[in-house]
Amino acid sequence: AQKVTQAQTEISVVEKEDVTLDCVYETRDTTYYLFWYKQPPSGELVFLIRRNSFDEQNEISGRYSWNFQKSTSSFNFTITASQVVDSAVYFCALSRMDSSYKLIFGSGTRLLVRP
Amino acid sequence: AAGVIQSPRHLIKEKRETATLKCYPIPRHDTVYWYQQGPGQDPQFLISFYEKMQSDKGSIPDRFSAQQFSDYHSELNMSSLELGDSALYFCASSLDPTHEQFFGPGTRLTVL
């Protein structure tokens, strides 16, 4: 069975601080995808990144970076120099590489960035 | 860029009524997914379609049904609504099942 755990329910930081959101996953599959989505207060789900299990290279996109480590089954997300607009719920998700590729989400981490 | 369109954005129904949610995928996307997000919860997969055929089914009640039409839009039909059906319903589309899913803005269903 697949499972995604986001142990941090809520994080509060002051603007310009760096913050890391943790994500640990469980799967018996050798091939899979990992994702991060952002859900701002307006409610939509915004795609941030997808990584496949073959590629453990870290990725950086502006102030965002992701650290994928298969040895610890983790896919952590770091926001550098956080801004108030980063305040949102962030979901980590996993999908199998099978017929549907449905997403299995973690419970989410609510990030509050205070001015 | 065109995004996933969902209608209506908000819907209020009474218990035991029916509701129909519509989803229009991004152009050229042939795969559609439906997810249900209860208050304070993570999205839960309901059902998916690829090339107008059902590709997978999750925790979808028997009272719910869905289909994907020839123009690739999809509809989620919900009957005998219950209070517990109140949730945000997301549709997502992808170029094909192997590509990333892009979500619509959601339909907020309130059952009174």
PDB file of N, CA and C in Angstrom, chain B residues 10-80:
ATOM      1  N   HIS B  10     -19.904  26.909  -7.114  1.00  0.00           N
ATOM      2  CA  HIS B  10     -20.559  26.690  -5.832  1.00  0.00           C
ATOM      3  C   HIS B  10     -21.934  26.079  -6.087  1.00  0.00           C
ATOM      4  N   LEU B  11     -22.330  25.173  -5.189  1.00  0.00           N
ATOM      5  CA  LEU B  11     -23.608  24.494  -5.352  1.00  0.00           C
ATOM      6  C   LEU B  11     -24.167  24.198  -3.972  1.00  0.00           C
ATOM      7  N   ILE B  12     -25.405  24.562  -3.770  1.00  0.00           N
ATOM      8  CA  ILE B  12     -26.085  24.263  -2.513  1.00  0.00           C
ATOM      9  C   ILE B  12     -27.273  23.377  -2.815  1.00  0.00           C
ATOM     10  N   LYS B  13     -27.340  22.252  -2.128  1.00  0.00           N
ATOM     11  CA  LYS B  13     -28.402  21.283  -2.340  1.00  0.00           C
ATOM     12  C   LYS B  13     -28.980  20.846  -0.993  1.00  0.00           C
ATOM     13  N   GLU B  14     -30.188  20.303  -1.063  1.00  0.00           N
ATOM     14  CA  GLU B  14     -30.804  19.718   0.118  1.00  0.00           C
ATOM     15  C   GLU B  14     -30.482  18.223   0.138  1.00  0.00           C
ATOM     16  N   LYS B  15     -30.608  17.655   1.327  1.00  0.00           N
ATOM     17  CA  LYS B  15     -30.424  16.190   1.456  1.00  0.00           C
ATOM     18  C   LYS B  15     -31.364  15.472   0.502  1.00  0.00           C
ATOM     19  N   ARG B  16     -30.883  14.375  -0.039  1.00  0.00           N
ATOM     20  CA  ARG B  16     -31.621  13.499  -0.949  1.00  0.00           C
ATOM     21  C   ARG B  16     -31.794  14.077  -2.354  1.00  0.00           C
ATOM     22  N   GLU B  17     -31.291  15.271  -2.588  1.00  0.00           N
ATOM     23  CA  GLU B  17     -31.337  15.820  -3.957  1.00  0.00           C
ATOM     24  C   GLU B  17     -30.192  15.249  -4.784  1.00  0.00           C
ATOM     25  N   THR B  18     -30.186  15.623  -6.063  1.00  0.00           N
ATOM     26  CA  THR B  18     -29.105  15.192  -6.953  1.00  0.00           C
ATOM     27  C   THR B  18     -28.299  16.406  -7.388  1.00  0.00           C
ATOM     28  N   ALA B  19     -27.070  16.143  -7.804  1.00  0.00           N
ATOM     29  CA  ALA B  19     -26.186  17.214  -8.275  1.00  0.00           C
ATOM     30  C   ALA B  19     -25.343  16.692  -9.429  1.00  0.00           C
ATOM     31  N   THR B  20     -25.042  17.579 -10.352  1.00  0.00           N
ATOM     32  CA  THR B  20     -24.168  17.240 -11.469  1.00  0.00           C
ATOM     33  C   THR B  20     -23.051  18.264 -11.543  1.00  0.00           C
ATOM     34  N   LEU B  21     -21.823  17.785 -11.460  1.00  0.00           N
ATOM     35  CA  LEU B  21     -20.643  18.641 -11.547  1.00  0.00           C
ATOM     36  C   LEU B  21     -19.989  18.401 -12.901  1.00  0.00           C
ATOM     37  N   LYS B  22     -19.549  19.487 -13.524  1.00  0.00           N
ATOM     38  CA  LYS B  22     -18.954  19.375 -14.846  1.00  0.00           C
ATOM     39  C   LYS B  22     -17.493  19.791 -14.830  1.00  0.00           C
ATOM     40  N   CYS B  23     -16.745  19.175 -15.710  1.00  0.00           N
ATOM     41  CA  CYS B  23     -15.301  19.436 -15.817  1.00  0.00           C
ATOM     42  C   CYS B  23     -14.905  19.495 -17.285  1.00  0.00           C
ATOM     43  N   TYR B  24     -14.229  20.574 -17.646  1.00  0.00           N
ATOM     44  CA  TYR B  24     -13.727  20.731 -19.011  1.00  0.00           C
ATOM     45  C   TYR B  24     -12.202  20.762 -18.943  1.00  0.00           C
ATOM     46  N   PRO B  25     -11.554  19.712 -19.438  1.00  0.00           N
ATOM     47  CA  PRO B  25     -10.095  19.618 -19.301  1.00  0.00           C
ATOM     48  C   PRO B  25      -9.373  20.629 -20.177  1.00  0.00           C
ATOM     49  N   ILE B  26      -8.090  20.772 -19.900  1.00  0.00           N
ATOM     50  CA  ILE B  26      -7.237  21.604 -20.739  1.00  0.00           C
ATOM     51  C   ILE B  26      -7.266  21.027 -22.153  1.00  0.00           C
ATOM     52  N   PRO B  27      -7.317  21.873 -23.185  1.00  0.00           N
ATOM     53  CA  PRO B  27      -7.335  21.361 -24.564  1.00  0.00           C
ATOM     54  C   PRO B  27      -6.217  20.364 -24.827  1.00  0.00           C
ATOM     55  N   ARG B  28      -6.557  19.286 -25.505  1.00  0.00           N
ATOM     56  CA  ARG B  28      -5.644  18.176 -25.879  1.00  0.00           C
ATOM     57  C   ARG B  28      -5.376  17.220 -24.718  1.00  0.00           C
ATOM     58  N   HIS B  29      -5.899  17.500 -23.550  1.00  0.00           N
ATOM     59  CA  HIS B  29      -5.774  16.550 -22.441  1.00  0.00           C
ATOM     60  C   HIS B  29      -6.872  15.509 -22.576  1.00  0.00           C
ATOM     61  N   ASP B  30      -6.481  14.223 -22.519  1.00  0.00           N
ATOM     62  CA  ASP B  30      -7.474  13.173 -22.715  1.00  0.00           C
ATOM     63  C   ASP B  30      -7.754  12.394 -21.433  1.00  0.00           C
ATOM     64  N   THR B  31      -7.162  12.834 -20.339  1.00  0.00           N
ATOM     65  CA  THR B  31      -7.294  12.111 -19.071  1.00  0.00           C
ATOM     66  C   THR B  31      -7.876  13.048 -18.015  1.00  0.00           C
ATOM     67  N   VAL B  32      -8.878  12.554 -17.320  1.00  0.00           N
ATOM     68  CA  VAL B  32      -9.566  13.347 -16.296  1.00  0.00           C
ATOM     69  C   VAL B  32      -9.633  12.569 -14.986  1.00  0.00           C
ATOM     70  N   TYR B  33      -9.426  13.271 -13.904  1.00  0.00           N
ATOM     71  CA  TYR B  33      -9.499  12.694 -12.558  1.00  0.00           C
ATOM     72  C   TYR B  33     -10.493  13.517 -11.732  1.00  0.00           C
ATOM     73  N   TRP B  34     -11.186  12.851 -10.813  1.00  0.00           N
ATOM     74  CA  TRP B  34     -12.044  13.529  -9.838  1.00  0.00           C
ATOM     75  C   TRP B  34     -11.533  13.220  -8.436  1.00  0.00           C
ATOM     76  N   TYR B  35     -11.457  14.267  -7.623  1.00  0.00           N
ATOM     77  CA  TYR B  35     -11.037  14.139  -6.227  1.00  0.00           C
ATOM     78  C   TYR B  35     -12.054  14.860  -5.345  1.00  0.00           C
ATOM     79  N   GLN B  36     -12.190  14.368  -4.122  1.00  0.00           N
ATOM     80  CA  GLN B  36     -13.070  14.983  -3.134  1.00  0.00           C
ATOM     81  C   GLN B  36     -12.221  15.432  -1.947  1.00  0.00           C
ATOM     82  N   GLN B  37     -12.375  16.682  -1.538  1.00  0.00           N
ATOM     83  CA  GLN B  37     -11.638  17.194  -0.391  1.00  0.00           C
ATOM     84  C   GLN B  37     -12.609  17.692   0.672  1.00  0.00           C
ATOM     85  N   GLY B  38     -12.707  16.951   1.774  1.00  0.00           N
ATOM     86  CA  GLY B  38     -13.535  17.375   2.882  1.00  0.00           C
ATOM     87  C   GLY B  38     -12.854  18.494   3.653  1.00  0.00           C
ATOM     88  N   PRO B  39     -13.588  19.184   4.503  1.00  0.00           N
ATOM     89  CA  PRO B  39     -13.031  20.309   5.268  1.00  0.00           C
ATOM     90  C   PRO B  39     -11.802  19.885   6.079  1.00  0.00           C
ATOM     91  N   GLY B  40     -10.699  20.588   5.870  1.00  0.00           N
ATOM     92  CA  GLY B  40      -9.480  20.312   6.626  1.00  0.00           C
ATOM     93  C   GLY B  40      -8.815  18.988   6.275  1.00  0.00           C
ATOM     94  N   GLN B  41      -9.201  18.388   5.178  1.00  0.00           N
ATOM     95  CA  GLN B  41      -8.640  17.086   4.798  1.00  0.00           C
ATOM     96  C   GLN B  41      -7.853  17.184   3.493  1.00  0.00           C
ATOM     97  N   ASP B  42      -7.168  16.108   3.172  1.00  0.00           N
ATOM     98  CA  ASP B  42      -6.456  16.058   1.901  1.00  0.00           C
ATOM     99  C   ASP B  42      -7.410  15.542   0.820  1.00  0.00           C
ATOM    100  N   PRO B  43      -7.131  15.845  -0.427  1.00  0.00           N
ATOM    101  CA  PRO B  43      -7.975  15.345  -1.517  1.00  0.00           C
ATOM    102  C   PRO B  43      -7.933  13.832  -1.606  1.00  0.00           C
ATOM    103  N   GLN B  44      -9.091  13.239  -1.837  1.00  0.00           N
ATOM    104  CA  GLN B  44      -9.204  11.792  -1.981  1.00  0.00           C
ATOM    105  C   GLN B  44      -9.654  11.466  -3.402  1.00  0.00           C
ATOM    106  N   PHE B  45      -8.982  10.525  -4.024  1.00  0.00           N
ATOM    107  CA  PHE B  45      -9.281  10.132  -5.396  1.00  0.00           C
ATOM    108  C   PHE B  45     -10.645   9.443  -5.474  1.00  0.00           C
ATOM    109  N   LEU B  46     -11.442   9.850  -6.447  1.00  0.00           N
ATOM    110  CA  LEU B  46     -12.740   9.219  -6.653  1.00  0.00           C
ATOM    111  C   LEU B  46     -12.730   8.302  -7.875  1.00  0.00           C
ATOM    112  N   ILE B  47     -12.378   8.864  -9.036  1.00  0.00           N
ATOM    113  CA  ILE B  47     -12.486   8.110 -10.276  1.00  0.00           C
ATOM    114  C   ILE B  47     -11.674   8.808 -11.357  1.00  0.00           C
ATOM    115  N   SER B  48     -11.249   8.042 -12.362  1.00  0.00           N
ATOM    116  CA  SER B  48     -10.491   8.634 -13.462  1.00  0.00           C
ATOM    117  C   SER B  48     -10.910   8.037 -14.794  1.00  0.00           C
ATOM    118  N   PHE B  49     -10.659   8.815 -15.848  1.00  0.00           N
ATOM    119  CA  PHE B  49     -10.994   8.397 -17.206  1.00  0.00           C
ATOM    120  C   PHE B  49      -9.825   8.691 -18.130  1.00  0.00           C
ATOM    121  N   TYR B  50      -9.616   7.766 -19.056  1.00  0.00           N
ATOM    122  CA  TYR B  50      -8.600   7.957 -20.091  1.00  0.00           C
ATOM    123  C   TYR B  50      -9.232   7.592 -21.417  1.00  0.00           C
ATOM    124  N   GLU B  51      -9.191   8.516 -22.342  1.00  0.00           N
ATOM    125  CA  GLU B  51      -9.803   8.291 -23.658  1.00  0.00           C
ATOM    126  C   GLU B  51     -11.231   7.774 -23.541  1.00  0.00           C
ATOM    127  N   LYS B  52     -11.996   8.423 -22.691  1.00  0.00           N
ATOM    128  CA  LYS B  52     -13.424   8.182 -22.525  1.00  0.00           C
ATOM    129  C   LYS B  52     -13.768   6.853 -21.846  1.00  0.00           C
ATOM    130  N   MET B  53     -12.749   6.163 -21.362  1.00  0.00           N
ATOM    131  CA  MET B  53     -12.994   4.920 -20.642  1.00  0.00           C
ATOM    132  C   MET B  53     -12.564   5.101 -19.191  1.00  0.00           C
ATOM    133  N   GLN B  54     -13.302   4.497 -18.286  1.00  0.00           N
ATOM    134  CA  GLN B  54     -12.908   4.552 -16.890  1.00  0.00           C
ATOM    135  C   GLN B  54     -11.586   3.805 -16.711  1.00  0.00           C
ATOM    136  N   SER B  55     -10.612   4.468 -16.080  1.00  0.00           N
ATOM    137  CA  SER B  55      -9.303   3.844 -15.911  1.00  0.00           C
ATOM    138  C   SER B  55      -9.045   3.380 -14.488  1.00  0.00           C
ATOM    139  N   ASP B  56      -9.706   3.998 -13.513  1.00  0.00           N
ATOM    140  CA  ASP B  56      -9.510   3.590 -12.136  1.00  0.00           C
ATOM    141  C   ASP B  56     -10.664   4.124 -11.295  1.00  0.00           C
ATOM    142  N   LYS B  57     -10.877   3.476 -10.179  1.00  0.00           N
ATOM    143  CA  LYS B  57     -11.973   3.866  -9.297  1.00  0.00           C
ATOM    144  C   LYS B  57     -11.457   3.812  -7.875  1.00  0.00           C
ATOM    145  N   GLY B  58     -11.770   4.859  -7.108  1.00  0.00           N
ATOM    146  CA  GLY B  58     -11.338   4.904  -5.725  1.00  0.00           C
ATOM    147  C   GLY B  58     -12.516   4.781  -4.787  1.00  0.00           C
ATOM    148  N   SER B  59     -12.495   5.608  -3.749  1.00  0.00           N
ATOM    149  CA  SER B  59     -13.536   5.539  -2.723  1.00  0.00           C
ATOM    150  C   SER B  59     -14.770   6.318  -3.141  1.00  0.00           C
ATOM    151  N   ILE B  60     -15.369   5.907  -4.217  1.00  0.00           N
ATOM    152  CA  ILE B  60     -16.544   6.622  -4.734  1.00  0.00           C
ATOM    153  C   ILE B  60     -17.808   5.860  -4.343  1.00  0.00           C
ATOM    154  N   PRO B  61     -18.742   6.555  -3.663  1.00  0.00           N
ATOM    155  CA  PRO B  61     -19.978   5.871  -3.255  1.00  0.00           C
ATOM    156  C   PRO B  61     -20.769   5.385  -4.471  1.00  0.00           C
ATOM    157  N   ASP B  62     -21.564   4.360  -4.259  1.00  0.00           N
ATOM    158  CA  ASP B  62     -22.404   3.842  -5.345  1.00  0.00           C
ATOM    159  C   ASP B  62     -23.421   4.884  -5.808  1.00  0.00           C
ATOM    160  N   ARG B  63     -23.703   5.862  -4.959  1.00  0.00           N
ATOM    161  CA  ARG B  63     -24.649   6.933  -5.313  1.00  0.00           C
ATOM    162  C   ARG B  63     -24.062   7.899  -6.351  1.00  0.00           C
ATOM    163  N   PHE B  64     -22.755   7.801  -6.545  1.00  0.00           N
ATOM    164  CA  PHE B  64     -22.079   8.687  -7.485  1.00  0.00           C
ATOM    165  C   PHE B  64     -21.769   7.908  -8.771  1.00  0.00           C
ATOM    166  N   SER B  65     -21.863   8.599  -9.877  1.00  0.00           N
ATOM    167  CA  SER B  65     -21.423   8.015 -11.144  1.00  0.00           C
ATOM    168  C   SER B  65     -20.767   9.113 -11.952  1.00  0.00           C
ATOM    169  N   ALA B  66     -19.965   8.721 -12.910  1.00  0.00           N
ATOM    170  CA  ALA B  66     -19.280   9.713 -13.730  1.00  0.00           C
ATOM    171  C   ALA B  66     -19.035   9.145 -15.108  1.00  0.00           C
ATOM    172  N   GLN B  67     -18.802  10.026 -16.045  1.00  0.00           N
ATOM    173  CA  GLN B  67     -18.445   9.598 -17.383  1.00  0.00           C
ATOM    174  C   GLN B  67     -17.634  10.687 -18.065  1.00  0.00           C
ATOM    175  N   GLN B  68     -16.949  10.278 -19.111  1.00  0.00           N
ATOM    176  CA  GLN B  68     -16.207  11.221 -19.942  1.00  0.00           C
ATOM    177  C   GLN B  68     -16.816  11.149 -21.342  1.00  0.00           C
ATOM    178  N   PHE B  69     -17.083  12.307 -21.887  1.00  0.00           N
ATOM    179  CA  PHE B  69     -17.789  12.384 -23.155  1.00  0.00           C
ATOM    180  C   PHE B  69     -16.815  12.473 -24.339  1.00  0.00           C
ATOM    181  N   SER B  70     -17.396  12.460 -25.556  1.00  0.00           N
ATOM    182  CA  SER B  70     -16.576  12.430 -26.768  1.00  0.00           C
ATOM    183  C   SER B  70     -15.677  13.660 -26.893  1.00  0.00           C
ATOM    184  N   ASP B  71     -16.098  14.783 -26.288  1.00  0.00           N
ATOM    185  CA  ASP B  71     -15.245  15.983 -26.340  1.00  0.00           C
ATOM    186  C   ASP B  71     -14.295  16.047 -25.146  1.00  0.00           C
ATOM    187  N   TYR B  72     -14.215  14.969 -24.405  1.00  0.00           N
ATOM    188  CA  TYR B  72     -13.321  14.781 -23.253  1.00  0.00           C
ATOM    189  C   TYR B  72     -13.778  15.486 -21.981  1.00  0.00           C
ATOM    190  N   HIS B  73     -14.864  16.242 -22.029  1.00  0.00           N
ATOM    191  CA  HIS B  73     -15.328  16.795 -20.770  1.00  0.00           C
ATOM    192  C   HIS B  73     -15.935  15.663 -19.930  1.00  0.00           C
ATOM    193  N   SER B  74     -16.018  15.895 -18.654  1.00  0.00           N
ATOM    194  CA  SER B  74     -16.496  14.850 -17.755  1.00  0.00           C
ATOM    195  C   SER B  74     -17.572  15.416 -16.836  1.00  0.00           C
ATOM    196  N   GLU B  75     -18.458  14.550 -16.406  1.00  0.00           N
ATOM    197  CA  GLU B  75     -19.498  14.942 -15.460  1.00  0.00           C
ATOM    198  C   GLU B  75     -19.544  13.937 -14.314  1.00  0.00           C
ATOM    199  N   LEU B  76     -19.686  14.475 -13.114  1.00  0.00           N
ATOM    200  CA  LEU B  76     -19.832  13.666 -11.902  1.00  0.00           C
ATOM    201  C   LEU B  76     -21.259  13.839 -11.426  1.00  0.00           C
ATOM    202  N   ASN B  77     -22.009  12.757 -11.427  1.00  0.00           N
ATOM    203  CA  ASN B  77     -23.405  12.780 -11.002  1.00  0.00           C
ATOM    204  C   ASN B  77     -23.526  12.204  -9.607  1.00  0.00           C
ATOM    205  N   MET B  78     -24.198  12.960  -8.751  1.00  0.00           N
ATOM    206  CA  MET B  78     -24.313  12.563  -7.353  1.00  0.00           C
ATOM    207  C   MET B  78     -25.791  12.528  -6.987  1.00  0.00           C
ATOM    208  N   SER B  79     -26.244  11.392  -6.497  1.00  0.00           N
ATOM    209  CA  SER B  79     -27.664  11.273  -6.154  1.00  0.00           C
ATOM    210  C   SER B  79     -27.826  11.003  -4.663  1.00  0.00           C
ATOM    211  N   SER B  80     -29.055  11.174  -4.192  1.00  0.00           N
ATOM    212  CA  SER B  80     -29.388  10.947  -2.766  1.00  0.00           C
ATOM    213  C   SER B  80     -28.339  11.602  -1.869  1.00  0.00           C
TER     214      SER B  80
END
